[in-house]
Amino acid sequence: MNDRYSFLNAIHFKDIEFLYNKYKENPNLIESTWSAFFHGFDFEKENYKNVVLQLEKNIIRKEFFVYNMIHAYRKRGHFFTNTNPIRKRRKHFPSLDLKNFGLSEKDLDTNFEVGNLIGLGKISLRSIIHYLKKIYCGSIGIEYMHISNPEKIQWIEKWFQKEKLKFSPEKKKFFLKKLNEAVSFENFIHTKFVGQKRFSIEGNESTLPALEEMIEYTSDRYLTEDFTIGMSHRGRLNILSNFFQKNYSQVFSEFQGKEYKEKTFSGDVKYHLGFSKIRKTRKGRFIKITLVPNPSHLESVDAIVEGITRAKIDIIYNQNSNSKKILPILIHGDAAISCQGIVYEVLQLSKLKGYTTGGTIHIVINNQIGFTTNYTEGRSSIYCTDVSKTLMTPVLHINADDVESIIRAIYFSVDFRMRYHEDIFIDLLGYRKYGHNEGDEPRFTQPSLYKAISNHPNSYNLYREKLEKEKIINNNDVKNMEKEYENVLNVKYNEASNIKWNVLNSFLEEEWKDFPIVSNNKEIFKKVDTRFSIEKIIKISNQIFSLPKNKKFFKKTEFIFRKRLEMIRKKLLDWSMAELLAYGTLLCEGYHIRLSGEDVARGTFSQRHAIIKTEEEEEIILLNKICAEQGKIQIFNSPLSEYGVLGFDYGYAMYSPNVLTLWEAQFGDFVNGGQIIIDQYISSAEDKWKIRNGIVLLLPHGYEGQGPEHSSARIERYLQLCANNNLFVVNCTTPVNFYHLIRRQMKLKYRKPLIVFTPKSLLRNTKCLSTIKDFTTDIFHEILDDPYVKDINKITKLIFCSGKIYYDLLNRKEFIQDEKTALIRIEQIYPLKIEKVKELLDKYRNKKEIFWVQEEPENMGAWSFILRKLGNVISFNLIAPCESSSPSTGSYSDFLRIQNTILKKAFL
């Protein structure tokens, strides 16, 4: 054989020697087909020398040549499939020709024992090749030989070696019916709403019967009852209408551009909206299907879907992360899945304790093109799904015109997911009939491709011809089916004319029925009782700050916990204790908590120690041992991912209004990596999609001379996103205010995302302490007056500030013994309690100067927002570092100079 192909000779005589010796020891020690192979040659009757001599004979050598050919089909058969409906078969090198394996046409009618390896028994080479081509080179190309688990490989091979599925005439008619709906729906809109964007599914119409059969098969065989789906715009309206059964008249009304009745919401384009539905399967089972809303950031929804799924697993399905009751499905585009980093981040979450969802089925609507970008320009990998190899999971590449092969792939994918609780990918190779949207002209950039597409029959017509040849349907059947569906569309189109207003779709309404959407200031600023009895606080404190006596801990851990108990005795609490007590009191009241993020268990600054470890590395969560009928806290150190994990936790909070869900950035600036989730979901989802969410973001913020990267959490970015009371943006300065803030988040009768700029140096600042009494008698304060003012008549200067700079100002004030200045802290920057500001202005009637002081550069921080909100109320003077393109200097001495300049100016 040509040396060029020598790598194909995967089996060598030393391998045979090893297997043979195992066989001689015990035939059951090796794989059954190899045992049968050795038995077929009656090897046990010869000694090893004779075996070697026999192996050198031509017929035996050819047995292994055939084996190598089988191995090549398994490993590389996907390169030689009929999976592309509009392009010619690709040419890969080397091919699977006989000559590349030391075989020729003369061997085609020779029977080979190696046929046992593929379940055929001793059989001719011709039959072996026919069988291999049918499995590995037809309309399905399967990649699986990269998987490292032999048992998994064997299971996959046995699944595909089963007798090919035969569908009943009724089922085939159903597939045809769904294909007709997919095609006819698009044609109807194309003629009724000329030129409007709909992002047609045409070219991948088979997605519709694939989804139908997935829920049917999964609910019937595995009793799955919940399907959560994320997808981008391509084919979304068709799926909403024909799979989720959204009323056609409502869809057509949206095409007519009517306004939303609820003026408090801006809404979104129709192909971004979500939907929830209880559906009945063809076998009579009731299932819940959910389509998660998503923006034009195509793959951002992936993380949200996984978070929702995990929340359901934890809350409904007994915290079994491998639950078969729920199935997440992600529908990707080929250009997006291959290049958007969120896909990789979400895949890396899939097997982690805090984020696993028991496996996701990924379906790629592969148009073989981006907007105008060919796949050869859009990725470096061979396949768009090559990111999946991170997980060593199977990938099925399928011709989107072959609906029956697609259904077979669906069955396999479901079986694989349910057996191994891992992700699996279906690459549905089709095309895009029109441009990126229906008003775009693709021939500008792909004339040859679109010439081929224009001459290609759609999957409905292809399957109709197939069923006609099989005599399953006739022309009258087809006409009646098409006419029936066309009548439905026309009736619904006429009904749409009578619809006066568009309505935002029902999405998780049942889960949120007790939490209204609130936007008016009266409700927003209503006082919330967050008090908790001092007896219970002391009891909880002793439980969560006392290390088990029968365990051995690191000495520094013991010191931290002794110090905490001492602070309890002194009735003075620091920030970390306040946080843990907020969690402990909520848990005691029955609330559940999820805390996730980079290094959250210990805390980036060694401040939290919510999970403590013994010297033997046993993990202990004292917060889960407060009382018998308490809530549960789950604490998960996340991978080094912001985009993916923040999206996951936002999705978790989206489904669970009664769970306090917190995500913490290692440093506040790390959240930059999750900005898409903040912009597209956290800040705007309520306005676009009527989605409520109570996620809490903990973002360490403060200038300590550690350089530009970890100084700023970019307060200004969040304030730019604030409108209509959509967020809480808070920069607390006292442990007790933070304690009441966290408790308020769950005590509110509504939910809003909460952005908290948390301290770093203040975690150990001896002035950043609160009395235990305030934990029991006080509430959260949006604005804090100066507690050290003894005579308001002496106050001639007011300094407004927020966050850690307050303590720097306080130190300066005390150092120079200033009695004419009041330091007023804006704790909740948004929504800003302007009436409270006015009260304080009236209180200090002798004021002559008013300043806003911040440590962030002039063009950053809260200044621009404060000026916009209070500029017509207060005549401010600004004290801040000069504007800068970088958040902070990298020099510590330079930082001190800038900080001292600010403080001196403040007290001139």
PDB file of N, CA and C in Angstrom, residues 9-22 30 34 38 48 55 64 67-68:
ATOM      1  N   ASN A   9      -3.508   2.333   8.408  1.00  0.00           N
ATOM      2  CA  ASN A   9      -3.320   0.988   8.953  1.00  0.00           C
ATOM      3  C   ASN A   9      -3.281   1.057  10.473  1.00  0.00           C
ATOM      4  N   ALA A  10      -4.458   1.196  11.044  1.00  0.00           N
ATOM      5  CA  ALA A  10      -4.549   1.452  12.477  1.00  0.00           C
ATOM      6  C   ALA A  10      -4.229   0.220  13.319  1.00  0.00           C
ATOM      7  N   ILE A  11      -4.347  -0.986  12.756  1.00  0.00           N
ATOM      8  CA  ILE A  11      -4.109  -2.212  13.514  1.00  0.00           C
ATOM      9  C   ILE A  11      -2.783  -2.830  13.067  1.00  0.00           C
ATOM     10  N   HIS A  12      -1.919  -3.122  14.019  1.00  0.00           N
ATOM     11  CA  HIS A  12      -0.626  -3.740  13.738  1.00  0.00           C
ATOM     12  C   HIS A  12      -0.563  -5.095  14.430  1.00  0.00           C
ATOM     13  N   PHE A  13       0.424  -5.867  14.053  1.00  0.00           N
ATOM     14  CA  PHE A  13       0.511  -7.224  14.592  1.00  0.00           C
ATOM     15  C   PHE A  13       0.688  -7.228  16.101  1.00  0.00           C
ATOM     16  N   LYS A  14       1.381  -6.221  16.659  1.00  0.00           N
ATOM     17  CA  LYS A  14       1.538  -6.167  18.114  1.00  0.00           C
ATOM     18  C   LYS A  14       0.188  -5.996  18.804  1.00  0.00           C
ATOM     19  N   ASP A  15      -0.694  -5.237  18.139  1.00  0.00           N
ATOM     20  CA  ASP A  15      -2.042  -5.113  18.685  1.00  0.00           C
ATOM     21  C   ASP A  15      -2.761  -6.451  18.670  1.00  0.00           C
ATOM     22  N   ILE A  16      -2.560  -7.196  17.580  1.00  0.00           N
ATOM     23  CA  ILE A  16      -3.194  -8.500  17.457  1.00  0.00           C
ATOM     24  C   ILE A  16      -2.646  -9.453  18.518  1.00  0.00           C
ATOM     25  N   GLU A  17      -1.335  -9.357  18.733  1.00  0.00           N
ATOM     26  CA  GLU A  17      -0.714 -10.205  19.749  1.00  0.00           C
ATOM     27  C   GLU A  17      -1.331  -9.946  21.118  1.00  0.00           C
ATOM     28  N   PHE A  18      -1.489  -8.674  21.445  1.00  0.00           N
ATOM     29  CA  PHE A  18      -2.065  -8.306  22.737  1.00  0.00           C
ATOM     30  C   PHE A  18      -3.489  -8.843  22.860  1.00  0.00           C
ATOM     31  N   LEU A  19      -4.303  -8.589  21.805  1.00  0.00           N
ATOM     32  CA  LEU A  19      -5.686  -9.059  21.847  1.00  0.00           C
ATOM     33  C   LEU A  19      -5.757 -10.587  21.898  1.00  0.00           C
ATOM     34  N   TYR A  20      -4.866 -11.231  21.142  1.00  0.00           N
ATOM     35  CA  TYR A  20      -4.894 -12.688  21.097  1.00  0.00           C
ATOM     36  C   TYR A  20      -4.545 -13.292  22.454  1.00  0.00           C
ATOM     37  N   ASN A  21      -3.539 -12.711  23.119  1.00  0.00           N
ATOM     38  CA  ASN A  21      -3.170 -13.206  24.448  1.00  0.00           C
ATOM     39  C   ASN A  21      -4.311 -13.037  25.437  1.00  0.00           C
ATOM     40  N   LYS A  22      -5.007 -11.903  25.328  1.00  0.00           N
ATOM     41  CA  LYS A  22      -6.186 -11.686  26.174  1.00  0.00           C
ATOM     42  C   LYS A  22      -7.246 -12.745  25.881  1.00  0.00           C
ATOM     43  N   ILE A  30     -12.126  -9.574  26.067  1.00  0.00           N
ATOM     44  CA  ILE A  30     -12.050  -8.656  24.925  1.00  0.00           C
ATOM     45  C   ILE A  30     -13.439  -8.442  24.348  1.00  0.00           C
ATOM     46  N   TRP A  34     -14.351  -9.098  18.496  1.00  0.00           N
ATOM     47  CA  TRP A  34     -12.971  -9.592  18.331  1.00  0.00           C
ATOM     48  C   TRP A  34     -12.885 -11.054  18.791  1.00  0.00           C
ATOM     49  N   PHE A  38     -11.452 -14.098  16.401  1.00  0.00           N
ATOM     50  CA  PHE A  38     -10.404 -15.075  16.694  1.00  0.00           C
ATOM     51  C   PHE A  38     -10.956 -16.492  16.642  1.00  0.00           C
ATOM     52  N   TYR A  48       1.314 -19.447  19.424  1.00  0.00           N
ATOM     53  CA  TYR A  48       1.458 -18.070  18.949  1.00  0.00           C
ATOM     54  C   TYR A  48       2.320 -17.998  17.677  1.00  0.00           C
ATOM     55  N   LEU A  55      -1.054 -15.139  10.205  1.00  0.00           N
ATOM     56  CA  LEU A  55      -1.425 -13.742   9.991  1.00  0.00           C
ATOM     57  C   LEU A  55      -0.724 -13.153   8.773  1.00  0.00           C
ATOM     58  N   PHE A  64      -7.377  -7.646   7.980  1.00  0.00           N
ATOM     59  CA  PHE A  64      -7.052  -6.424   8.709  1.00  0.00           C
ATOM     60  C   PHE A  64      -7.097  -5.197   7.808  1.00  0.00           C
ATOM     61  N   TYR A  67     -10.580  -4.377   8.065  1.00  0.00           N
ATOM     62  CA  TYR A  67     -10.845  -3.712   9.341  1.00  0.00           C
ATOM     63  C   TYR A  67     -10.438  -2.240   9.279  1.00  0.00           C
ATOM     64  N   ASN A  68      -9.283  -1.972   8.704  1.00  0.00           N
ATOM     65  CA  ASN A  68      -8.830  -0.585   8.593  1.00  0.00           C
ATOM     66  C   ASN A  68      -9.796   0.243   7.751  1.00  0.00           C
TER      67      ASN A  68
END
